[in-house]
């Protein structure tokens, strides 16, 4: 549309077989209103790709106020947020378990400093599919001198 500031898109699927297959893996119409847990159905070898896609779509990478520390956060329903926290703990080895916040109808979780660098390193290193702007920030986080080696 001319003059529109909406940068979204719509995908219409008319194949009954494809619609059925998408429903089986948890891809639903109006996903914001109807979500089901699919995180435990993702094969381990694709977990980094899956969570990178979730983060690219519903997360953020940035710096704390004052631009001192890297931060990574994710918004979503409670199942998504709890699953992401579990993934960070079990798969990446993040010991810190951040508080889940709910300022409105959605929940969010945020990691900072070394944990943000560890998560971005795990999700974006060697990746071939990503949002360019988030990939650039991830590489900045990983290459910050105080996070080289990603200890602590």
C-alpha atoms as one frame of an Amber mdcrd trajectory, in Angstrom:
protein
   0.000   0.000   0.000   1.145   3.478  -0.749   2.009   5.400   2.408   1.730
   2.332   4.627   4.265   1.915   7.434   3.348  -1.744   7.969   6.260  -3.965
   6.994   4.478  -7.260   7.555   3.456  -9.875   5.080   0.775 -12.487   4.703
   1.141 -16.070   3.584  -1.907 -17.910   2.313  -1.742 -21.696   2.268  -4.508
 -23.395   0.335  -3.175 -26.955   0.263  -5.153 -29.108   2.715  -2.166 -31.457
   3.095   0.261 -28.620   3.856  -2.217 -27.031   6.295  -2.622 -30.361   8.060
   1.149 -30.863   8.259   1.651 -27.341   9.632  -1.013 -27.896  12.285   0.735
 -31.115  13.390   3.933 -29.222  14.205   2.144 -26.372  15.949   1.904 -23.757
  13.199  -1.559 -22.331  13.780  -3.629 -19.569  12.236  -3.603 -16.447  14.419
  -0.678 -17.812  16.458  -0.845 -14.932  18.912  -4.249 -16.100  20.065  -3.625
 -19.854  19.951  -0.291 -21.335  20.901   0.776 -24.864  21.668   4.124 -26.157
  22.823   6.345 -27.355  19.991   9.713 -26.715  21.622  10.109 -30.284  22.835
   9.446 -31.586  19.310  12.483 -29.859  17.796  15.350 -32.326  17.186  18.428
 -31.413  19.263  20.556 -30.745  16.191  18.105 -27.979  15.136  17.590 -26.328
  18.538  20.049 -23.479  17.904  18.415 -22.790  14.528  14.948 -22.903  16.066
  15.728 -20.552  18.954  17.675 -18.197  16.672  14.542 -17.952  14.526  12.355
 -17.326  17.578  14.794 -14.685  18.809  15.006 -13.080  15.359  11.216 -12.857
  15.290  10.211 -12.053  18.884  13.430 -11.131  20.648  15.906  -8.342  20.859
  19.630  -7.818  21.047  20.940  -4.498  22.275  22.918  -2.701  24.922  21.912
  -1.723  28.445  21.224   1.906  29.175  24.497   3.718  28.849  25.607   1.216
  26.180  27.798  -0.634  28.664  26.577  -4.226  28.596  25.064  -6.454  25.918
  21.503  -7.635  26.507  19.363 -10.265  24.887  15.654 -10.671  25.529  12.657
 -12.607  24.302   8.924 -11.878  24.424   6.134 -14.429  24.109   3.654 -16.560
  25.950   4.718 -18.224  29.183   5.469 -21.542  27.473   7.895 -19.917  25.020
   9.666 -17.981  27.750   9.990 -20.936  30.121  11.199 -23.156  27.281  13.827
 -20.593  26.271  15.075 -20.329  29.869  15.307 -24.116  30.053  17.172 -24.249
  26.725  19.659 -21.612  27.933  20.246 -23.543  31.144  20.423 -27.119  29.872
  21.915 -26.668  26.423  24.096 -23.571  26.718  24.962 -23.939  30.408  23.637
 -20.598  31.628  23.391 -20.977  35.403  21.612 -17.679  36.003  17.834 -18.099
  35.884  16.331 -14.693  35.151  12.969 -13.544  36.417  10.107 -13.756  33.952
   8.276 -10.436  33.699   4.751  -9.736  32.493   4.257  -6.017  31.930   1.218
  -6.574  29.695  -0.427  -9.529  27.928   2.922 -11.054  27.028   5.851 -12.315
  29.082   9.528 -11.546  28.619  12.897 -12.653  29.866  16.225 -10.839  29.611
  19.885 -11.882  29.908  22.848  -9.525  30.093  26.635  -9.303  30.023  28.465
 -12.643  29.680  25.222 -14.610  29.518  24.054 -12.525  26.548  27.394 -13.139
  24.842  27.223 -16.908  25.528  23.687 -17.166  24.155  24.450 -15.169  21.015
  27.658 -17.135  20.469  25.750 -20.424  20.681  22.877 -19.272  18.454  24.704
 -17.233  15.812  28.223 -18.708  15.427  28.340 -20.655  12.191  24.737 -19.756
  11.338  23.700 -19.346   7.715  20.153 -18.066   8.197  19.512 -15.026  10.420
  18.349 -11.435  10.459  21.322  -9.321   9.377  20.900  -6.630  12.042  20.705
  -9.181  14.866  23.618 -11.146  13.433  25.758  -7.990  13.412  24.902  -7.298
  17.063  25.560 -10.921  18.023  29.019 -10.694  16.478  29.652  -7.438  18.355
  28.709  -9.121  21.643  30.923 -12.124  21.000  33.924 -10.002  20.000  33.819
  -7.582  22.949  37.231  -7.878  24.667  35.749  -8.409  28.144  33.712 -11.370
  26.851  36.415 -13.157  24.908  36.572 -16.672  26.236  33.035 -16.178  27.578
  33.944 -17.003  31.160  31.640 -16.040  34.007
